[in-house]
CSV table of C-alpha atoms in Angstrom, one decimal:
chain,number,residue,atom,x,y,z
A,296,UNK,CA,-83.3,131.4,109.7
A,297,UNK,CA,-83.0,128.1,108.5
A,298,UNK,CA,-79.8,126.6,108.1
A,299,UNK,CA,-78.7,123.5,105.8
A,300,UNK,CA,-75.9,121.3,106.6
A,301,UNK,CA,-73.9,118.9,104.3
A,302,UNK,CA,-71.3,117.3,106.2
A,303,UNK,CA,-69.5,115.9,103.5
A,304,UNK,CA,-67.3,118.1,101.8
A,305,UNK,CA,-66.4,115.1,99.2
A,306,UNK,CA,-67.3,112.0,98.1
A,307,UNK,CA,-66.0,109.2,95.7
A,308,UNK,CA,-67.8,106.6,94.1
A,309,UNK,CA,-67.0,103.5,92.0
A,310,UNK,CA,-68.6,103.8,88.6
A,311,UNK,CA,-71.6,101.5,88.5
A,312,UNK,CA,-71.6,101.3,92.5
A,313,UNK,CA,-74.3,103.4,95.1
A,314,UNK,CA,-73.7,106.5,96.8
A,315,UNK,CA,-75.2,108.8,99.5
A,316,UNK,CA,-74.9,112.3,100.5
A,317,UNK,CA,-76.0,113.4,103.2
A,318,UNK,CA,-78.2,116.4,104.3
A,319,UNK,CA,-79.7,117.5,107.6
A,320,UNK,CA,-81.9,120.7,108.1
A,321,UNK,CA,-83.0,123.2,110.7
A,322,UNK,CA,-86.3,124.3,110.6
A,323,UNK,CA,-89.5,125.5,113.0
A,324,UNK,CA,-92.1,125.1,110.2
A,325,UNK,CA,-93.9,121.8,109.5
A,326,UNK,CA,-94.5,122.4,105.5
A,327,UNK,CA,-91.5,123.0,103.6
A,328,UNK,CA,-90.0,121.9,100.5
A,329,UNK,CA,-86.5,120.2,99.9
A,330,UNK,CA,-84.4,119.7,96.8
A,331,UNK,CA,-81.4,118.6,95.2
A,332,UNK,CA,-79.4,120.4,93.0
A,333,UNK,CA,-76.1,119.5,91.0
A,334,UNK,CA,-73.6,122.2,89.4
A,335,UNK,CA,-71.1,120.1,86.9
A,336,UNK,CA,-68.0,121.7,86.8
A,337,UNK,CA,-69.3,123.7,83.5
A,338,UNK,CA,-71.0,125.6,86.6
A,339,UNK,CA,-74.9,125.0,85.6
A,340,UNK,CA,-77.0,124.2,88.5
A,341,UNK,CA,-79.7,122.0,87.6
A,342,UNK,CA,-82.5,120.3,89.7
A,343,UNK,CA,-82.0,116.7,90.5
A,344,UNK,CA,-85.2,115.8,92.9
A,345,UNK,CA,-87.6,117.3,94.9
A,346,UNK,CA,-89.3,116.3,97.8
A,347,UNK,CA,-92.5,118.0,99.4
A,348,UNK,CA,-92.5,117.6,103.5
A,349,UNK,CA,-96.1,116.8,103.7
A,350,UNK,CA,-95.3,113.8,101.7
A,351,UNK,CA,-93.9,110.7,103.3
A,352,UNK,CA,-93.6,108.9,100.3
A,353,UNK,CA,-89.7,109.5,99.2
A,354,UNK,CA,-89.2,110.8,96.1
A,355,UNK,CA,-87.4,109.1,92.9
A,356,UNK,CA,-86.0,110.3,89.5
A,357,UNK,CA,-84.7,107.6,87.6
A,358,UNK,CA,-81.2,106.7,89.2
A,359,UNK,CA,-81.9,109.5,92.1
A,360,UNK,CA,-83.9,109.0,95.1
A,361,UNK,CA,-84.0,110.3,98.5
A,362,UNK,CA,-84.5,108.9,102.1
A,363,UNK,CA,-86.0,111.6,103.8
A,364,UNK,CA,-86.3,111.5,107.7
A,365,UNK,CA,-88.7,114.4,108.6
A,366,UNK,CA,-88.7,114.2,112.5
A,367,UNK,CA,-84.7,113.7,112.2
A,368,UNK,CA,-84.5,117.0,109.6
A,369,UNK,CA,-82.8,114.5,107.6
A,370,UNK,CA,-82.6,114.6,103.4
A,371,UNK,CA,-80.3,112.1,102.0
A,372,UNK,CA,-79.7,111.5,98.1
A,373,UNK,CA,-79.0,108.2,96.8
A,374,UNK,CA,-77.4,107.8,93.5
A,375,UNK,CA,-77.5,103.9,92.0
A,376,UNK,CA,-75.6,102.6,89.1
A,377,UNK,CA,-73.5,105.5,89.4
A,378,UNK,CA,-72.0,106.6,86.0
A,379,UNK,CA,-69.5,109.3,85.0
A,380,UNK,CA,-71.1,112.1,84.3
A,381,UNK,CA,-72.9,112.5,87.9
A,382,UNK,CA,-69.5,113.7,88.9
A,383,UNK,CA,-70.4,117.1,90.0
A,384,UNK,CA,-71.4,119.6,93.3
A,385,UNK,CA,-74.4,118.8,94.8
A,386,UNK,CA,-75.9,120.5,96.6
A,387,UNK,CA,-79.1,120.6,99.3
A,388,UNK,CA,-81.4,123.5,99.9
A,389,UNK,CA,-84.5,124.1,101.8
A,390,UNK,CA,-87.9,126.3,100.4
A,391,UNK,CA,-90.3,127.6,102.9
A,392,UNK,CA,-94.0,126.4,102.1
A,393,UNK,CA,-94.5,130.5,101.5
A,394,UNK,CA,-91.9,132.8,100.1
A,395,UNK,CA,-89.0,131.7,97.2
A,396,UNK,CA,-85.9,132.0,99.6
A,397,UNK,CA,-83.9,129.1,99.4
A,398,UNK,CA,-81.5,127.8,101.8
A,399,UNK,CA,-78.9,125.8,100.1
A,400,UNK,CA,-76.2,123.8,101.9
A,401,UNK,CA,-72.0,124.2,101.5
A,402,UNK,CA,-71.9,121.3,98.4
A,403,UNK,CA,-71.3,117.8,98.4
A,404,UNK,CA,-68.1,117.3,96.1
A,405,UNK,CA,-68.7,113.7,94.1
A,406,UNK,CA,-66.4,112.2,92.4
A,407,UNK,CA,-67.2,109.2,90.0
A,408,UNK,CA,-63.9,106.9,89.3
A,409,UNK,CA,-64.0,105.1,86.3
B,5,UNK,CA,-87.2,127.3,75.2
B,6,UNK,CA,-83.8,129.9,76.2
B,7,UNK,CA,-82.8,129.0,79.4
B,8,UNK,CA,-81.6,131.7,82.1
B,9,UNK,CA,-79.0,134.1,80.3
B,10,UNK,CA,-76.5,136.2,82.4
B,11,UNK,CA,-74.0,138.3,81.5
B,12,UNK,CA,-70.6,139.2,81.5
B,13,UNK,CA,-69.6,135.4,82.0
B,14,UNK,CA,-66.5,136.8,83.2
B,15,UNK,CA,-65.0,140.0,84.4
B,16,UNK,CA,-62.2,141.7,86.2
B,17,UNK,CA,-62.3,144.5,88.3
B,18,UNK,CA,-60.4,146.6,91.0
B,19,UNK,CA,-61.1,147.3,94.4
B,20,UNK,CA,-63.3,150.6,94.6
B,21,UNK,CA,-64.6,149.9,90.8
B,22,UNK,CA,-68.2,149.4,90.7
B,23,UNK,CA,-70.1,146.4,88.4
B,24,UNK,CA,-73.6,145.3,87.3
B,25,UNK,CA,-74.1,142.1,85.9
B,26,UNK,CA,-77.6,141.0,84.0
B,27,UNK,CA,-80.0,137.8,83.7
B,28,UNK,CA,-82.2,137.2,80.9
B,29,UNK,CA,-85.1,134.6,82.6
B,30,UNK,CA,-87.0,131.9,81.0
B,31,UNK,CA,-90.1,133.5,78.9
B,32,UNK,CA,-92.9,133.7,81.2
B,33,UNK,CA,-90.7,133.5,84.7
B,34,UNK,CA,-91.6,136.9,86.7
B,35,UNK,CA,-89.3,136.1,89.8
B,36,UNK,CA,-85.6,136.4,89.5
B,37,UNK,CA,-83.5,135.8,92.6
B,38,UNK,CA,-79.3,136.5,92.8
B,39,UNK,CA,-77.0,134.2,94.9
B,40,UNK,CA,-73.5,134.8,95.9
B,41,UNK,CA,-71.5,131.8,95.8
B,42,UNK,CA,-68.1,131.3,96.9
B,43,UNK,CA,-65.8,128.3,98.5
B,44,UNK,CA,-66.8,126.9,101.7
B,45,UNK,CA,-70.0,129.2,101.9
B,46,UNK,CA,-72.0,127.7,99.3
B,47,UNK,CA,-74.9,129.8,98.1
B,48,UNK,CA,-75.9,133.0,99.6
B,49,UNK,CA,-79.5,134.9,99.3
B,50,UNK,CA,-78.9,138.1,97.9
B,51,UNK,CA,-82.0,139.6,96.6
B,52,UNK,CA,-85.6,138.3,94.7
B,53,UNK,CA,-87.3,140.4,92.5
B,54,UNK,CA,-91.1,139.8,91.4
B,55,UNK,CA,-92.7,142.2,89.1
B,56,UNK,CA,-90.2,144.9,89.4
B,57,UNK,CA,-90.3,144.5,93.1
B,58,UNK,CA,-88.1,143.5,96.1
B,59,UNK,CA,-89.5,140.8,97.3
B,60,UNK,CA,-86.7,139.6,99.7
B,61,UNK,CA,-83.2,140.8,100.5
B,62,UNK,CA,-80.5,138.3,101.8
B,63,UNK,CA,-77.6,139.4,104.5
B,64,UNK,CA,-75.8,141.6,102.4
B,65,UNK,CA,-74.3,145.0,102.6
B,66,UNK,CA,-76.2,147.6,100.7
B,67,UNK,CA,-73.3,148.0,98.1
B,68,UNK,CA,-75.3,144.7,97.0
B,69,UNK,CA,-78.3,146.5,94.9
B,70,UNK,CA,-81.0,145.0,92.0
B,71,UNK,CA,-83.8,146.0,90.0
B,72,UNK,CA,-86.1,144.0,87.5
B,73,UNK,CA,-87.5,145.6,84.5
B,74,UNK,CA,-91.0,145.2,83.2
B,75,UNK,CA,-89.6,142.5,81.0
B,76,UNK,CA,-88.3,140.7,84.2
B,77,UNK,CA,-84.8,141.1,83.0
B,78,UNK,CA,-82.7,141.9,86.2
B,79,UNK,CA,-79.6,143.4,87.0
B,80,UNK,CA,-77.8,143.5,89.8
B,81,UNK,CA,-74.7,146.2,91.1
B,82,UNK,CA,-71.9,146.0,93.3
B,83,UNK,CA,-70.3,149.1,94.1
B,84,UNK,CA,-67.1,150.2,95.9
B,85,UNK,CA,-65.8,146.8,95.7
B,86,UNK,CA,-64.1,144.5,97.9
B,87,UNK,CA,-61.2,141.6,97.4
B,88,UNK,CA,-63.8,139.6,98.9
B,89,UNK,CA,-66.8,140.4,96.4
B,90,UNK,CA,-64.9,137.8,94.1
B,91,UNK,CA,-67.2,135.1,93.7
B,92,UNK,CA,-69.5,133.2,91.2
B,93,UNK,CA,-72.9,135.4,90.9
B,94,UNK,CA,-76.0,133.2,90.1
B,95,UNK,CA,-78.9,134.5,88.8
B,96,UNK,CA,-81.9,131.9,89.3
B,97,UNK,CA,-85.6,132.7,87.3
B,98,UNK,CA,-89.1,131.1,88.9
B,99,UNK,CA,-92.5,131.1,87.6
B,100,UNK,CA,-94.0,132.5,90.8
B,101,UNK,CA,-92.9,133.8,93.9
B,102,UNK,CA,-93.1,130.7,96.4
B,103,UNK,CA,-96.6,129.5,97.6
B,104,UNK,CA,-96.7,127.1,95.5
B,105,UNK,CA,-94.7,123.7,95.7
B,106,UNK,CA,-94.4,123.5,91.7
B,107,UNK,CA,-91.9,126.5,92.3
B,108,UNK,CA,-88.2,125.7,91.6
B,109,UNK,CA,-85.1,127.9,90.8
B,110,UNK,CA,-83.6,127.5,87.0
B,111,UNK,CA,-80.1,128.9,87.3
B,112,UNK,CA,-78.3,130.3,84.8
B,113,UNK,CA,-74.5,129.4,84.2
B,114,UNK,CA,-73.2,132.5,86.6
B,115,UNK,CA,-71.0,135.5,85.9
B,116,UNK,CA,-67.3,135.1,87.1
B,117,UNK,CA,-66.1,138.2,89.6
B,118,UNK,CA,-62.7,138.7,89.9
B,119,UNK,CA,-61.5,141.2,92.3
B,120,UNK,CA,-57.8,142.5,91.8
């Protein structure tokens, strides 16, 4: 099975400053999908960014982008101009090209301080 | 457009008791797929259901049981319960079921299980 590892339980951030969390991934299969999700302490989990392996073009949503390193299993979130209210989990999870399991990593804590 | 509904937001039960918790998906999502999600494990794959159907079935005891209605609603039961069934339950509505890279997961806001 594949298996998704975030090995940053917690991360702080100066309000206005850059941060990145970090995600690496096991996987076999050469088409896959990755994403970015982030549950705010109300609890709602809500896509952040997507990114499509057989695309080596790095994805960006506004503020959000991601450096991802396919050969390395490597799917990093960057977060510029940070701003209070991307305090929140996020978290990292892996799709199969076929089927709708997701593989989602252990959460990336974030703190913003003001 | 309603977003993903589940309910009891929050319950309490005892060890032994049994519970079944419900989603509501987005109009038009056939695929509803249930996480278990606790500290330090993030989220677990329970179960996916498309068109009334099993589709996919996480590492889970087989206390851990679902079904999808016609209308896609699904509802999933936990029986003979366990301290360490307390967790957050999230409940996640697609269009499809995978093959197709426009698939994401909308989750709703999770039913609280408590455990006593």
């Amino acid at each position: 099975a594949q298996t998704v590892t975030q090995s940053q339980p917690e991360m702080s951030v100066q309000e206005a400053e850059t941060v990145t969390l970090s995600c690496t991934y096991d996987t076999s299969e050469s088409d896959y999908y990755l994403f970015w999700y982030k549950q705010p302490p109300s609890r709602q989990m809500i896509l952040v960014i997507r990114q499509e392996a057989y695309k080596q073009q790095n994805a960006t949503e506004n503020r959000f982008s991601v450096n991802f390193q396919k050969a390395a299993k490597s799917f990093s979130l960057k977060i510029s101009d940070s701003q209070l209210g991307d305090a929140a989990m996020y978290f990292c999870a892996y799709r199969s090209r076929r089927g709708n399991q997701f593989y989602f990593g252990t959460g990336t804590s974030l703190t913003v301080i003001p | 457009k309603a977003g993903v509904t589940q309910t009891p937001r929050y319950l309490i039960k005892t060890r032994g008791q049994q519970v079944t918790l419900s989603c509501s998906p987005i109009s038009g999502h056939r695929s509803v797929s249930w996480y278990q999600q606790t500290p330090g494990q993030g989220l677990q794959f329970l179960f996916e259901y498309f068109s009334e159907t099993q589709r996919n079935k996480g590492n889970f005891p087989g206390r851990f049981s679902g079904r999808q209605f016609s209308n896609s609603r699904s509802e999933m039961n936990v029986s003979t319960l366990e301290l360490g069934d307390s967790a957050l339950y999230l409940c996640a509505s697609s269009f499809t079921s995978g093959d197709s890279g426009a698939n994401v997961l909308t989750f709703g806001a999770g039913s609280r299980l408590t455990v006593l």
